[in-house]
Coordinates of C-alpha atoms and ligand atoms in Angstrom, one line a residue:
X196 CA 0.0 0.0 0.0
X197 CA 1.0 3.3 -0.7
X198 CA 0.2 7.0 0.7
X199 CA -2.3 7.8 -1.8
X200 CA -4.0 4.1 -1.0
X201 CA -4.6 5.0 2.6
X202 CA -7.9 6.5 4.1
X203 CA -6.3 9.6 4.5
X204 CA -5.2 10.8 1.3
X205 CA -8.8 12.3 0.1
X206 CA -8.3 14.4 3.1
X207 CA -4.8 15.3 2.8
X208 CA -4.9 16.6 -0.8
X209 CA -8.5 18.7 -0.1
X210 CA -6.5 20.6 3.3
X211 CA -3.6 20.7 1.2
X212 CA -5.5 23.1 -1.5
X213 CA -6.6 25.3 1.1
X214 CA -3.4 25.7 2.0
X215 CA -2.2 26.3 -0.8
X216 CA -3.9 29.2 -1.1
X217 CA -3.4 30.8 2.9
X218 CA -0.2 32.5 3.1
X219 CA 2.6 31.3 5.6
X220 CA 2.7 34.2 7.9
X221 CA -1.2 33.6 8.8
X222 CA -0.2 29.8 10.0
X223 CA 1.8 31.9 12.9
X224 CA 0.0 31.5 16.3
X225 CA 1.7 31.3 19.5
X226 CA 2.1 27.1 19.7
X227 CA 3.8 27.4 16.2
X228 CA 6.8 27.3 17.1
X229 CA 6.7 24.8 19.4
X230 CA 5.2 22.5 17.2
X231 CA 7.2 23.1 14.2
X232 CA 10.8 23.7 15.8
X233 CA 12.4 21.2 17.4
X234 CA 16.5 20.1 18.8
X235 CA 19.1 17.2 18.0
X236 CA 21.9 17.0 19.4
X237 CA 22.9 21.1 19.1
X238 CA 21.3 21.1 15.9
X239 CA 17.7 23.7 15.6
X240 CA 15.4 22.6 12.8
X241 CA 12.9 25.4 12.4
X242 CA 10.2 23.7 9.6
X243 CA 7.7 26.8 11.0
X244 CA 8.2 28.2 7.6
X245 CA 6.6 25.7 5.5
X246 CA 3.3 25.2 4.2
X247 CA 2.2 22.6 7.3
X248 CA 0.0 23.1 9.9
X249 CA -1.0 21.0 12.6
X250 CA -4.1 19.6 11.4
X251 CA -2.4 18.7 8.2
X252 CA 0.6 17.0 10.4
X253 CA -1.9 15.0 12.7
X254 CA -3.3 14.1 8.9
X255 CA 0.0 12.9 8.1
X256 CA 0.9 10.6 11.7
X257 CA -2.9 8.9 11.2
X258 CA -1.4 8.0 7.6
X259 CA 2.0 6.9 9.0
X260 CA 0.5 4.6 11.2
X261 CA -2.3 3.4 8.8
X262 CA 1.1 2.4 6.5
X263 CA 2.8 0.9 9.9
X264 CA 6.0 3.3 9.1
X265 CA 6.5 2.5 12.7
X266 CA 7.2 -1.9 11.9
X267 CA 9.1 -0.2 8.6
X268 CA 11.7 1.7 11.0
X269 CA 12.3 -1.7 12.7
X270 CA 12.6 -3.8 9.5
X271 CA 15.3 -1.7 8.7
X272 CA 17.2 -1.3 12.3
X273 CA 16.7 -5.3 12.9
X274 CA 18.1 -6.4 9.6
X275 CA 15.1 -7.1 7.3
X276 CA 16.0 -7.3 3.7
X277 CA 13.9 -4.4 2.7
X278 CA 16.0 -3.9 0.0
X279 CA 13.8 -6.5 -1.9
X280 CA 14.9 -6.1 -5.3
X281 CA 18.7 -6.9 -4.5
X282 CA 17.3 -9.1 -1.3
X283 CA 19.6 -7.1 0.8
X284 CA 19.3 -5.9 4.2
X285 CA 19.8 -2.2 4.5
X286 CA 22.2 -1.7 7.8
X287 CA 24.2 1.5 7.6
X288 CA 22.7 2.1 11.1
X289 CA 24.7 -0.9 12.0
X290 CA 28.2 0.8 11.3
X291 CA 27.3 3.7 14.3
X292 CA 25.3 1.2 16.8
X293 CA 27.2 0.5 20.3
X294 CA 29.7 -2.7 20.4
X295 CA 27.0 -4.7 22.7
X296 CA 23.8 -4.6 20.3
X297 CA 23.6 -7.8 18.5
X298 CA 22.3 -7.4 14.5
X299 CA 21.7 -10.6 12.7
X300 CA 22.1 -11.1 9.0
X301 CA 21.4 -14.3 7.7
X302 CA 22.0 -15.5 11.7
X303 CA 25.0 -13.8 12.3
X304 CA 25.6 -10.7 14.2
X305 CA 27.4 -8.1 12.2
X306 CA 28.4 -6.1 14.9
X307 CA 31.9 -7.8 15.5
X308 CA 32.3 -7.8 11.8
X309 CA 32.5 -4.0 11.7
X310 CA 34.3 -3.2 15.0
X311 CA 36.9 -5.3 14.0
X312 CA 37.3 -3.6 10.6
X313 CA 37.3 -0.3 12.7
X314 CA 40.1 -1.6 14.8
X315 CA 41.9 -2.3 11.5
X316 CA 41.2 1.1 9.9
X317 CA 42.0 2.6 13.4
X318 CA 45.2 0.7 13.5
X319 CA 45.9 1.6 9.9
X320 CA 45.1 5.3 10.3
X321 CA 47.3 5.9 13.3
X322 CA 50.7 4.4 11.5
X323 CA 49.9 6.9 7.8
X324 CA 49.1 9.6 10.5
X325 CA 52.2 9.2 12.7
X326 CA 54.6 8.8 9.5
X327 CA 55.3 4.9 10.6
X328 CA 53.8 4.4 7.4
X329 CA 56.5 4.6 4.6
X330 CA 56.3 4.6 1.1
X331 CA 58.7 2.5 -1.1
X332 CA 61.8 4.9 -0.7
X333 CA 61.1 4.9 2.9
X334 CA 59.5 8.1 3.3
X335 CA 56.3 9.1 5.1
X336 CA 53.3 9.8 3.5
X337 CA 52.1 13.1 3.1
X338 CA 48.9 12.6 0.3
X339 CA 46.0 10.9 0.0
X340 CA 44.3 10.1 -2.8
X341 CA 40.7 8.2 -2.4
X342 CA 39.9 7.1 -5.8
X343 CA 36.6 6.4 -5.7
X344 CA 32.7 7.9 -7.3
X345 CA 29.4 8.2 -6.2
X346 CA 29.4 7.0 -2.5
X347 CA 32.1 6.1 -3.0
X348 CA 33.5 9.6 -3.0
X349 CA 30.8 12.2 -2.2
X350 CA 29.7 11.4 1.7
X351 CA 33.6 11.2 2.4
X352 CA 34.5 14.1 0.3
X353 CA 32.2 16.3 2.1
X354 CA 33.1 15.3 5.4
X355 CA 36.3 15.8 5.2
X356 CA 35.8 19.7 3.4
X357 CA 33.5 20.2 6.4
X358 CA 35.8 19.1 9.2
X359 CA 38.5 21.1 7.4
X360 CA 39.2 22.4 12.0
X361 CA 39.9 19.1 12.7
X362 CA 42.2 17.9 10.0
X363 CA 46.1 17.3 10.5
X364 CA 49.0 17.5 8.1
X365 CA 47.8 14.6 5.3
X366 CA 46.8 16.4 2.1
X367 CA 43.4 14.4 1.0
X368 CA 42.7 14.2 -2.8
X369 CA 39.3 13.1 -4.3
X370 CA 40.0 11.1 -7.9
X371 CA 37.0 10.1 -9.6
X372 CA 36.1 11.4 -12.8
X373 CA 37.2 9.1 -16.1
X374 CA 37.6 12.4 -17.4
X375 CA 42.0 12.6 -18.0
X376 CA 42.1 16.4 -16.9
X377 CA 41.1 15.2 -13.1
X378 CA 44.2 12.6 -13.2
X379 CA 46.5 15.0 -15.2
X380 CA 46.0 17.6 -12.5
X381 CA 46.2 15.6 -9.5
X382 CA 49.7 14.2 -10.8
X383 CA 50.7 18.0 -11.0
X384 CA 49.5 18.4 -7.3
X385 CA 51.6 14.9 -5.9
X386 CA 54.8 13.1 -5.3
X387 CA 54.0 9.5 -6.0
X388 CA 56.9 9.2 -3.4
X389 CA 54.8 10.5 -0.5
X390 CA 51.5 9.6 -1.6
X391 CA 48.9 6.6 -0.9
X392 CA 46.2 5.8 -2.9
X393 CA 42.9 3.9 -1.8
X394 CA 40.9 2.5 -4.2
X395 CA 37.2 3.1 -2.5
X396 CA 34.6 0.5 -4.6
X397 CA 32.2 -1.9 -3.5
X398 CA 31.8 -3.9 -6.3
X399 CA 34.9 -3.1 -7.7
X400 CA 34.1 -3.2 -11.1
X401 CA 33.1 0.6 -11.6
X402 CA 35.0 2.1 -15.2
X403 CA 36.0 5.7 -13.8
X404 CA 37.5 3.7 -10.6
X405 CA 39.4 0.7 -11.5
X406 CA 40.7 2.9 -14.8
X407 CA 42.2 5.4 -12.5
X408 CA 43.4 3.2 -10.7
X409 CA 45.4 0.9 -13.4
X410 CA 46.6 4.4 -14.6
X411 CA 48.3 5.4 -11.2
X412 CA 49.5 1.5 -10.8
X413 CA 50.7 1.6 -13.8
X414 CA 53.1 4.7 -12.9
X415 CA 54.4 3.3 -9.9
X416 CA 55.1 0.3 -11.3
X417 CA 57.4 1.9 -14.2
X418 CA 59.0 4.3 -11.6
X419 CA 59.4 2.0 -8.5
X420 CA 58.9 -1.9 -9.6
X421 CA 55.6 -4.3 -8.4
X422 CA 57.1 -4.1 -4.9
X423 CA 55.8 -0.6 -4.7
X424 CA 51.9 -1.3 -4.9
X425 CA 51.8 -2.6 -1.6
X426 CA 53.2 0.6 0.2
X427 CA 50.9 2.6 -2.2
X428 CA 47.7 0.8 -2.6
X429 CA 44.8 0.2 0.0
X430 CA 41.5 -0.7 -1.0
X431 CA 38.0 -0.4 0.4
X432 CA 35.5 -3.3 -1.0
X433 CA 33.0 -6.2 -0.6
X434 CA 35.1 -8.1 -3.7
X435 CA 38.2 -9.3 -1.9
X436 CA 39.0 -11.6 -4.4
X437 CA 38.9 -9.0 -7.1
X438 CA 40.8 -6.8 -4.9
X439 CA 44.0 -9.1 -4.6
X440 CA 43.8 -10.1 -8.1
X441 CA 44.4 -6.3 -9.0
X442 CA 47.4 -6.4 -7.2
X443 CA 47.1 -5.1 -3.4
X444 CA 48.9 -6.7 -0.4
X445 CA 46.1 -8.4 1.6
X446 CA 46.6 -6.6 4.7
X447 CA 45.9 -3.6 3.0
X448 CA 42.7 -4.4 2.3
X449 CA 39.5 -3.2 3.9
X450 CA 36.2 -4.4 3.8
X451 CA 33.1 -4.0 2.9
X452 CA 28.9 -5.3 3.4
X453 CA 26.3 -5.7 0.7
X454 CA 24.3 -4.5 3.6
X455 CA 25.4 -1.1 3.5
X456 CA 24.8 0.9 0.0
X457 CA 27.2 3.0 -1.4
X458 CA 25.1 6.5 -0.6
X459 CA 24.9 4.9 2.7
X460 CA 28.7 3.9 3.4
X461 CA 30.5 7.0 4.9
X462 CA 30.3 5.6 8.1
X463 CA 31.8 1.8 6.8
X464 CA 35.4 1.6 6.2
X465 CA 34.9 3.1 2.4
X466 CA 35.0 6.7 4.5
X467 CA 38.3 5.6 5.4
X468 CA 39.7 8.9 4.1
X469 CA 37.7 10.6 6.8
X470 CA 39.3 9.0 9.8
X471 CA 42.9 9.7 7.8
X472 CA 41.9 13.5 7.7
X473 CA 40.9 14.0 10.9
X474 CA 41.7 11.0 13.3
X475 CA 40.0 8.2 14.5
X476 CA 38.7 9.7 17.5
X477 CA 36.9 12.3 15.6
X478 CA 35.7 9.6 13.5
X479 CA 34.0 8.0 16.3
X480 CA 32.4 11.1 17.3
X481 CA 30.8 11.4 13.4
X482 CA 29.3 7.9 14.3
X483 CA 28.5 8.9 18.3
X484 CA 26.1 11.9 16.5
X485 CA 25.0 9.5 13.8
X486 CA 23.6 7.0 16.5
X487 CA 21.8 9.7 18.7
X488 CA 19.8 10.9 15.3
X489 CA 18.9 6.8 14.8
X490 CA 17.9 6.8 18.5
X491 CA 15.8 9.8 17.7
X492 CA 14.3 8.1 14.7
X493 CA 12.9 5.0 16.1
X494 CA 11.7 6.4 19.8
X495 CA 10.4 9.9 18.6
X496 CA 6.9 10.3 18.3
X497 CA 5.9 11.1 14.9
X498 CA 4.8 14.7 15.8
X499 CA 8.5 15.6 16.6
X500 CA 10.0 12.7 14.7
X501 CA 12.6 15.0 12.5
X502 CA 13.3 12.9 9.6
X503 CA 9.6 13.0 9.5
X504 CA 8.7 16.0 9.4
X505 CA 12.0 16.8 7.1
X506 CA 10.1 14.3 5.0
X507 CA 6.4 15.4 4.7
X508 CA 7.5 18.3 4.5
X509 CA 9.2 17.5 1.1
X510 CA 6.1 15.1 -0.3
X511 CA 3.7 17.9 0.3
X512 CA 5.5 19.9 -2.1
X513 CA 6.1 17.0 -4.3
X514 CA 3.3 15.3 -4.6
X515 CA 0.3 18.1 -3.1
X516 CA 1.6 21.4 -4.4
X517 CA 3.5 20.4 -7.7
X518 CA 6.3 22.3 -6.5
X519 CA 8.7 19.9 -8.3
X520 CA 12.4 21.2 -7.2
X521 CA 14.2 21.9 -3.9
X522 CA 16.9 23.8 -2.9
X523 CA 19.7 23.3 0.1
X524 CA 21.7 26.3 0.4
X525 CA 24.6 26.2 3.0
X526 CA 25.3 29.2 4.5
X527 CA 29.4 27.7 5.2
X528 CA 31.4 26.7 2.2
X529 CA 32.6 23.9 4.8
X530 CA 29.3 22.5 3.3
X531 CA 29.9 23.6 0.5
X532 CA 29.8 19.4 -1.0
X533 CA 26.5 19.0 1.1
X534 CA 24.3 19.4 -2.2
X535 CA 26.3 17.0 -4.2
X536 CA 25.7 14.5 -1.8
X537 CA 22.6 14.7 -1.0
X538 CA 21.7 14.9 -5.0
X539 CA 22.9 11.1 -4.5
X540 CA 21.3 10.2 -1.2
X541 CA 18.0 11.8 -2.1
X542 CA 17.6 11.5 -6.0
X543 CA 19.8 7.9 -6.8
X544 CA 17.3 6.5 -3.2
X545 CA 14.1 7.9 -4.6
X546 CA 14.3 8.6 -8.1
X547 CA 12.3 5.2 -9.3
X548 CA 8.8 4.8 -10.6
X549 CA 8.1 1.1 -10.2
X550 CA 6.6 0.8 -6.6
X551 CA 7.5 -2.6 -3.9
X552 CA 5.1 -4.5 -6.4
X553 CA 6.3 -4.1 -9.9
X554 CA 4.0 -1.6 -10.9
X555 CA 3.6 1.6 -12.1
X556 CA 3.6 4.3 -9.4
X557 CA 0.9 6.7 -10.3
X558 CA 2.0 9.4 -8.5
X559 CA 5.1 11.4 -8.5
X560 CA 8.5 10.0 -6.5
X561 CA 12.0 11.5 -5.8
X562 CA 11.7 15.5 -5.9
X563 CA 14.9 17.4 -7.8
X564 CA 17.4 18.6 -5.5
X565 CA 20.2 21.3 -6.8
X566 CA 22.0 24.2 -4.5
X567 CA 25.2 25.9 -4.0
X568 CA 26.2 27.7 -1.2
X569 CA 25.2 31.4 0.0
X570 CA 25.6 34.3 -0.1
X571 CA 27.2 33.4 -3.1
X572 CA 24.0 31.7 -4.6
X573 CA 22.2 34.6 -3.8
X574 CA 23.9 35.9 -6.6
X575 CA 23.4 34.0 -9.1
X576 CA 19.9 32.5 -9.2
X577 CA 18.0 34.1 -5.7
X578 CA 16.4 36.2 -8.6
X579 CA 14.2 33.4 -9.4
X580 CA 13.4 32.3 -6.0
X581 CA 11.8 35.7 -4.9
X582 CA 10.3 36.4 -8.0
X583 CA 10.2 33.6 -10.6
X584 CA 7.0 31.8 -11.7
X585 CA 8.1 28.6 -9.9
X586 CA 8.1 27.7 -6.5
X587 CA 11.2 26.1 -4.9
X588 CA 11.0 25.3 -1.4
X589 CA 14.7 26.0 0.0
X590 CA 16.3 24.7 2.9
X591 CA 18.9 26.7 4.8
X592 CA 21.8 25.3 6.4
X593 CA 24.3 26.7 8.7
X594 CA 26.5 27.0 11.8
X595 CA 26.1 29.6 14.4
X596 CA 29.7 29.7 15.7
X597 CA 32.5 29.2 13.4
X598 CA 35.3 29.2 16.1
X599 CA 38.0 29.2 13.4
X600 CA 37.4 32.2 12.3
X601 CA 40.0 34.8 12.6
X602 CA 36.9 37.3 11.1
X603 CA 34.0 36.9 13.2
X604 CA 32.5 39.5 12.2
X605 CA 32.2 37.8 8.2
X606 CA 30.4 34.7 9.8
X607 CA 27.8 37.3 11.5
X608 CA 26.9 38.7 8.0
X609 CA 27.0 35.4 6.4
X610 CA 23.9 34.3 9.1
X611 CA 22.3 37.7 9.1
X612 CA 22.2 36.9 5.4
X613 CA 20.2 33.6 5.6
X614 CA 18.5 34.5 8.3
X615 CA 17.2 37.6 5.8
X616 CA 16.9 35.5 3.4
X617 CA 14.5 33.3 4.5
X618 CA 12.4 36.1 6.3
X619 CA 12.2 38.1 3.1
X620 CA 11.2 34.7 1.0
X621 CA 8.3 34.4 4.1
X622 CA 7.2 38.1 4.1
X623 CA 8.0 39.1 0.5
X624 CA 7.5 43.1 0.7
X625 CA 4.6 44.8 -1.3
X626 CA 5.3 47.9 -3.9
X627 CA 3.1 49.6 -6.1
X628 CA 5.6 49.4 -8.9
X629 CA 5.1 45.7 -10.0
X630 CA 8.8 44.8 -10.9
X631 CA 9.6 45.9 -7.3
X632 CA 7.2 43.8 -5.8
X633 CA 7.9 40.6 -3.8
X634 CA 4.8 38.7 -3.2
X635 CA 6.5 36.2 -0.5
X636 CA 4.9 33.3 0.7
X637 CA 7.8 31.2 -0.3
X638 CA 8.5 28.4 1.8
X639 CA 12.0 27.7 3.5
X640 CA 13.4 24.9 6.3
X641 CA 16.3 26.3 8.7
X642 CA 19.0 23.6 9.8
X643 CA 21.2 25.7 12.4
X644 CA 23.8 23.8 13.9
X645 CA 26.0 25.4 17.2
X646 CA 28.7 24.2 15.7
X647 CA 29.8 22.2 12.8
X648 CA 31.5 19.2 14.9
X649 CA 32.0 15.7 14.0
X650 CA 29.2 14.8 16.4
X651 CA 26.8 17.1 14.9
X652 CA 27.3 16.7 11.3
X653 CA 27.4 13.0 11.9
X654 CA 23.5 13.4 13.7
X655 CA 22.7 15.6 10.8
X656 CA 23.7 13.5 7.6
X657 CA 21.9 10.6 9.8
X658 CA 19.1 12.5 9.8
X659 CA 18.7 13.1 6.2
X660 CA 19.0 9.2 5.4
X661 CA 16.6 8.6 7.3
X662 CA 14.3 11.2 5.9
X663 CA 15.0 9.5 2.6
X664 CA 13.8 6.3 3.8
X665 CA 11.0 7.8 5.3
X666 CA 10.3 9.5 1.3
X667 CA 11.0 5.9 0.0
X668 CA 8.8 4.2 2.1
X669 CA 5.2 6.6 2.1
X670 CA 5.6 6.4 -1.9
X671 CA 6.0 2.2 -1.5
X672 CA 9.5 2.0 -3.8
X673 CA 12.5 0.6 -2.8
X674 CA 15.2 3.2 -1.8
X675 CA 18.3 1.2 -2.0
X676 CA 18.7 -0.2 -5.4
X677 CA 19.5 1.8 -8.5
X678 CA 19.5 0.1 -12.0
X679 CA 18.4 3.1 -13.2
X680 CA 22.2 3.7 -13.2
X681 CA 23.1 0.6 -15.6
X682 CA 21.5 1.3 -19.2
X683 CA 24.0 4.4 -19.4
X684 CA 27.4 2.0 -18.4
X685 CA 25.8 -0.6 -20.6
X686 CA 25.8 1.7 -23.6
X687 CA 29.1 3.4 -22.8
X688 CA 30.6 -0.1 -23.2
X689 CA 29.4 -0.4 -26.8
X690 CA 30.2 2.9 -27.8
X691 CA 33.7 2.8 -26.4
X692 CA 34.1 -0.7 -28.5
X693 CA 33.3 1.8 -31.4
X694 CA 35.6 4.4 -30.9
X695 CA 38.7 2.0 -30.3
X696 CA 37.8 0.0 -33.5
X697 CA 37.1 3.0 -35.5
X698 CA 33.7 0.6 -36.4
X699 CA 30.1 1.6 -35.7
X700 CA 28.8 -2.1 -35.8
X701 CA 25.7 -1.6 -34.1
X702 CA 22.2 -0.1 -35.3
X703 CA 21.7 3.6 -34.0
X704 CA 20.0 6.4 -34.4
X705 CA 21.0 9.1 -37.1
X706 CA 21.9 11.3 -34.1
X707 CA 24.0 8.8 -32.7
X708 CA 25.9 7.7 -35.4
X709 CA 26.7 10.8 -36.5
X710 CA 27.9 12.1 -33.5
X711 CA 29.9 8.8 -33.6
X712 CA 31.3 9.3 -36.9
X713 CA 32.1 13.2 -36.1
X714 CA 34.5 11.7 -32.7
X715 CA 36.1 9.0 -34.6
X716 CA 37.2 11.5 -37.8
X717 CA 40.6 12.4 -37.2
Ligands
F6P832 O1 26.7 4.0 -10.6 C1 26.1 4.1 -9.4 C2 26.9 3.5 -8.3 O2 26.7 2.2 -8.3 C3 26.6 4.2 -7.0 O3 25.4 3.7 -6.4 C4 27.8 3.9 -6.2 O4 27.9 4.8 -5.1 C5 28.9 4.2 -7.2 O5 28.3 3.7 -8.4 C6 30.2 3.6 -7.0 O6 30.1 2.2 -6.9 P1 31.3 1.4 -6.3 O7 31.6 1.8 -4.9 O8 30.9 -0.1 -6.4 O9 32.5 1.6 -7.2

C-alpha cells in the first residue's frame, strides 16, 4: 500500500488546497513554534516556515500509522531485507550502533564484523598519520588520494571539506572522474613518493575507478617496480578476491557489506579517508552523532520525529503542491559538497517509478534537489526564488559559531544573510511598482547547527538518510537499489568498443551515429 492508497489521502490533498492558497505568515499563532521547531543534538530545525500546519501533520501521523511506518523503521534497524529487489538488508545504522547490540544477517551478528574492521582502519590510520607508514623509498606519506565515485567519493569528500578544524597535516585528494584532466592535475599536485592511494569500490568493477586506478599502478610500477603497490595501494570493498587479483597486499585491504549501500557507506570503512583526515577519534564522534539521530528516529513520536517531518515536508511539495524542485543552500562553504551529496542520497534513493510490487507508481516520486552555497547563490539565481514563476521550497543550512574564524565579524553577516533570506522569501515586501514587488509566501526549512562538529554533522547526515527512507517508504519503492544507473554503463561499453575500433557495428540512431562518426574523424 502506498500513501495515496490510505484512508487519509482524500483528506490530505483537499486541506492541502486550502493551504495552498493561505499565506505562511497567517499559519503563525503562539504554539507554532513549538510545534514546528524542534533540537538534536545542538542542531535547531525550524520547519515553522513551510506550508504545514497541525491539522495537516496529525493528517499525516494517522497515515504513517495506517502504513505501519513504525514496523518499517524496525525492519530496517533489525536487519530485514527491505531492499527486496537486491534481497539485501539495509544496515548502515549498524556501522554507528554501540559494540554490545547484536544485529543478525542471515544469523550472524554483524556487529563484531564491523568493529573489527574499525580496529583495523584505526590501527591503519594511526601508522599513515604518525609517519610509521613509509612509502617504497622509505618516506612518510604526506597525500592521500581516495579514488573512488558516487558513495564512493561524495559522503567522504564532504566530510572531510566540512571538518577542514579538525584535520592534521595529510593532504586528501578526491580522484573520480574518467575524465583525464582530473588525473593530469592531481599528478601536477603529488609526489608518488609520499602519496597513498585507496581505491574506495564496493563492487569493484566501476570504469572511472578501477581505470584510475590501473593508470596510477601503472606509474608506480614503471617508476618504482611491483614491490611498490603494496606501500601505495589500499583498497576499500565487498570483492576481496577481485581486490587481490588487481594487485594489493592483503593486509591492506578493507572491507566492505552488501548491507550497506554505497550513498549509505561513509560511516563503513569506504569513509576511510575521513578518519585519515581527521583521526579516529573524531571519527567516532561522526558515528556517536550519527547513533543519537537513529535513537531519535525510532523512539520519537511522529509529531517531533525530524526525519519525519523533514520528509512530509518534502512530499507535500512533491506530490500536493507540484512544487517539483528543492533547494539546500549552505550558509558555510565547509558545506559547500552537502548538495552533491545529497543529490545522490535523495535523488539515486528515490528517483524510481516502479513501486514494492512491480507496478507503475501513479503518482510522483523522488523530488529534484540542486544548490550551491550562499551568499554566493544569492547571486546568481536568488532572482528566481523571490520572484520567478516557480516555486522552490529551500532549505537553509548553517552553523552559528564558526570558532575558526579569525573574522567573526564575516560569519555574522554570512547568518544575518540567511536568516534575511529566509524572512524576506516568508514576508515578501509589497510595492506599487510591479517589478519591485515581492509577493513572499515562499516556503524555506532552517538547519542551524551550534557548531559544525563531528558529532553534529554525523546526527545531521543521519538525519537526512533517514528522511530518505522515510520519502522511499510513504511512496511504496525501494530506496536502496539503483539500476536506473546501468543502461548508461551498458551503452558506454558499446560505444567505447566503437571508438577503439574506429567501427560503428551496431544499429543507432541518425543522431548517434553521426555524433559517432564526427568523434572518430581524425
Ligand atoms: O553507478 C552508481 C553507483 O553504483 C553508486 O550507487 C555507487 O555509489 C557508485 O556507483 C560507486 O560504486 P562502487 O563503490 O561499487 O565503485
Amino acid at each position: 500500500m502506498n500513501m495515496t492508497e490510505t484512508s487519509q489521502w482524500k483528506e490530505i490533498t483537499s486541506y492541502a488546497k486550502e493551504l495552498k492558497n493561505k499565506r505562511i505568515i497567517d499559519l503563525f499563532d503562539e504554539n507554532r513554534m513549538n510545534e514546528f521547531s524542534h533540537e538534536l543534538n545542538n542542531i535547531y530545525f525550524d520547519y515553522s516556515k513551510n506550508k504545514i500546519d497541525q491539522p495537516l501533520l496529525d493528517l499525516f501521523i494517522k497515515m504513517a500509522k495506517e502504513l505501519n511506518l513504525q514496523q518499517g523503521i524496525e525492519d530496517m534497524f533489525s536487519g530485514k531485507k527491505i531492499n527486496t529487489t537486491e534481497k539485501r538488508a539495509v544496515l548502515h545504522t549498524a556501522l554507528r550502533a554501540p559494540e554490545d547490540q547484536i544485529i543478525k544477517v542471515d544469523g550472524q551478528n554483524i556487529i563484531p564484523l564491523i568493529h573489527n574492521a574499525n580496529k583495523k582502519i584505526e590501527n591503519f590510520t594511526r601508522k599513515v598519520i604518525s609517519g610509521e607508514w613509509k612509502g617504497t623509498t622509505g618516506k612518510s606519506i604526506t597525500d592521500i588520494v581516495n579514488i573512488g565515485i558516487g558513495g564512493s567519493e561524495l559522503g567522504p569528500k564532504m566530510v572531510v571539506h566540512a571538518l577542514k578544524d579538525y584535520r592534521n597535516h595529510l593532504k586528501i585528494h578526491y580522484l573520480s572522474n574518467i575524465d583525464p584532466f582530473q588525473l593530469d592535475h592531481l599528478l601536477t599536485e603529488i609526489d608518488l613518493e609520499t602519496t597513498l592511494f585507496v581505491i574506495v569500490s564496493k563492487s569493484f568493477s566501476t570504469q572511472e575507478t578501477l581505470t584510475n586506478a590501473e593508470s596510477v599502478q601503472k606509474l608506480y610500477i614503471k617508476k618504482y617496480g611491483k614491490d611498490a603497490i603494496a606501500k601505495h595501494f589500499a583498497t576499500v570493498s565487498t570483492q576481496i578476491e577481485k581486490a587481490k587479483n588487481f594487485g594489493i597486499a592483503e593486509n591492506n585491504i578493507f572491507p566492505m557489506w552488501d548491507w550497506v549501500g554505497g550513498r549509505f557507506s561513509l560511516w563503513s570503512p569506504a569513509g576511510i579517508s575521513i578518519p585519515l583526515a581527521i583521526g579516529f577519534e573524531n571519527f567516532k564522534k561522526l558515528l556517536e552523532g550519527a547513533y543519537l539521530t537513529d535513537r531519535h528516529f525510532k523512539e520519537k513520536e511522529f509529531k517531533e520525529n525530524l526525519p519525519f517531518l523533514g520528509a512530509i515536508t518534502s512530499i507535500i511539495y512533491n506530490n500536493l503542491l507540484g512544487y517539483e524542485t528543492e533547494a539546500y543552500i549552505p550558509y558555510s562553504e565547509k558545506l559547500k559538497y552537502l548538495p552533491d551529496f545529497l543529490q545522490q542520497l535523495l535523488m539515486e534513493s528515490n528517483g524510481k517509478s516502479i513501486n514494492k510490487n512491480g507496478r507503475k507508481v501513479s503518482y510522483q516520486t523522488g523530488n529534484i534537489l540542486w544548490g550551491n552555497p550562499g551568499t554566493n547563490a544569492q547571486h546568481s539565481f536568488f532572482q528566481l526564488l523571490h520572484q520567478g514563476t516557480k516555486m522552490v521550497p529551500l532549505n537553509f543550512i548553517a552553523e552559528k559559531i564558526n570558532r575558526s574564524t579569525a573574522f567573526p565579524m564575516q560569519h555574522r553577516m554570512l547568518l544575518s544573510n540567511m536568516i534575511a533570506q529566509s524572512e524576506a522569501l516568508l514576508k515578501g515586501e509589497a510595492n506599487e511598482n510591479p517589478y519591485k514587488n515581492f509577493e513572499g509566501n515562499r516556503p524555506s526549512t532552517i538547519m542551524l547547527l551550534d557548531e559544525i562538529t563531528p558529532s553534529a554533522l554525523g546526527s545531521l547526515l543521519a538525519y537526512f538518510e533517514h528522511l530518505t527512507f522515510v520519502e522511499g517508504y510513504l511512496w511504496d519503492i525501494n530506496s536502496f537499489d539503483q539500476f536506473g544507473v546501468e543502461l548508461g554503463k551498458k551503452t558506454a561499453a558499446h560505444i567505447l568498443e566503437s571508438l577503439e575500433h574506429k567501427k560503428i557495428d551496431r544499429i543507432h540512431d541518425d543522431s548517434t551515429n553521426q555524433l559517432l562518426q564526427r568523434v572518430m574523424k581524425d
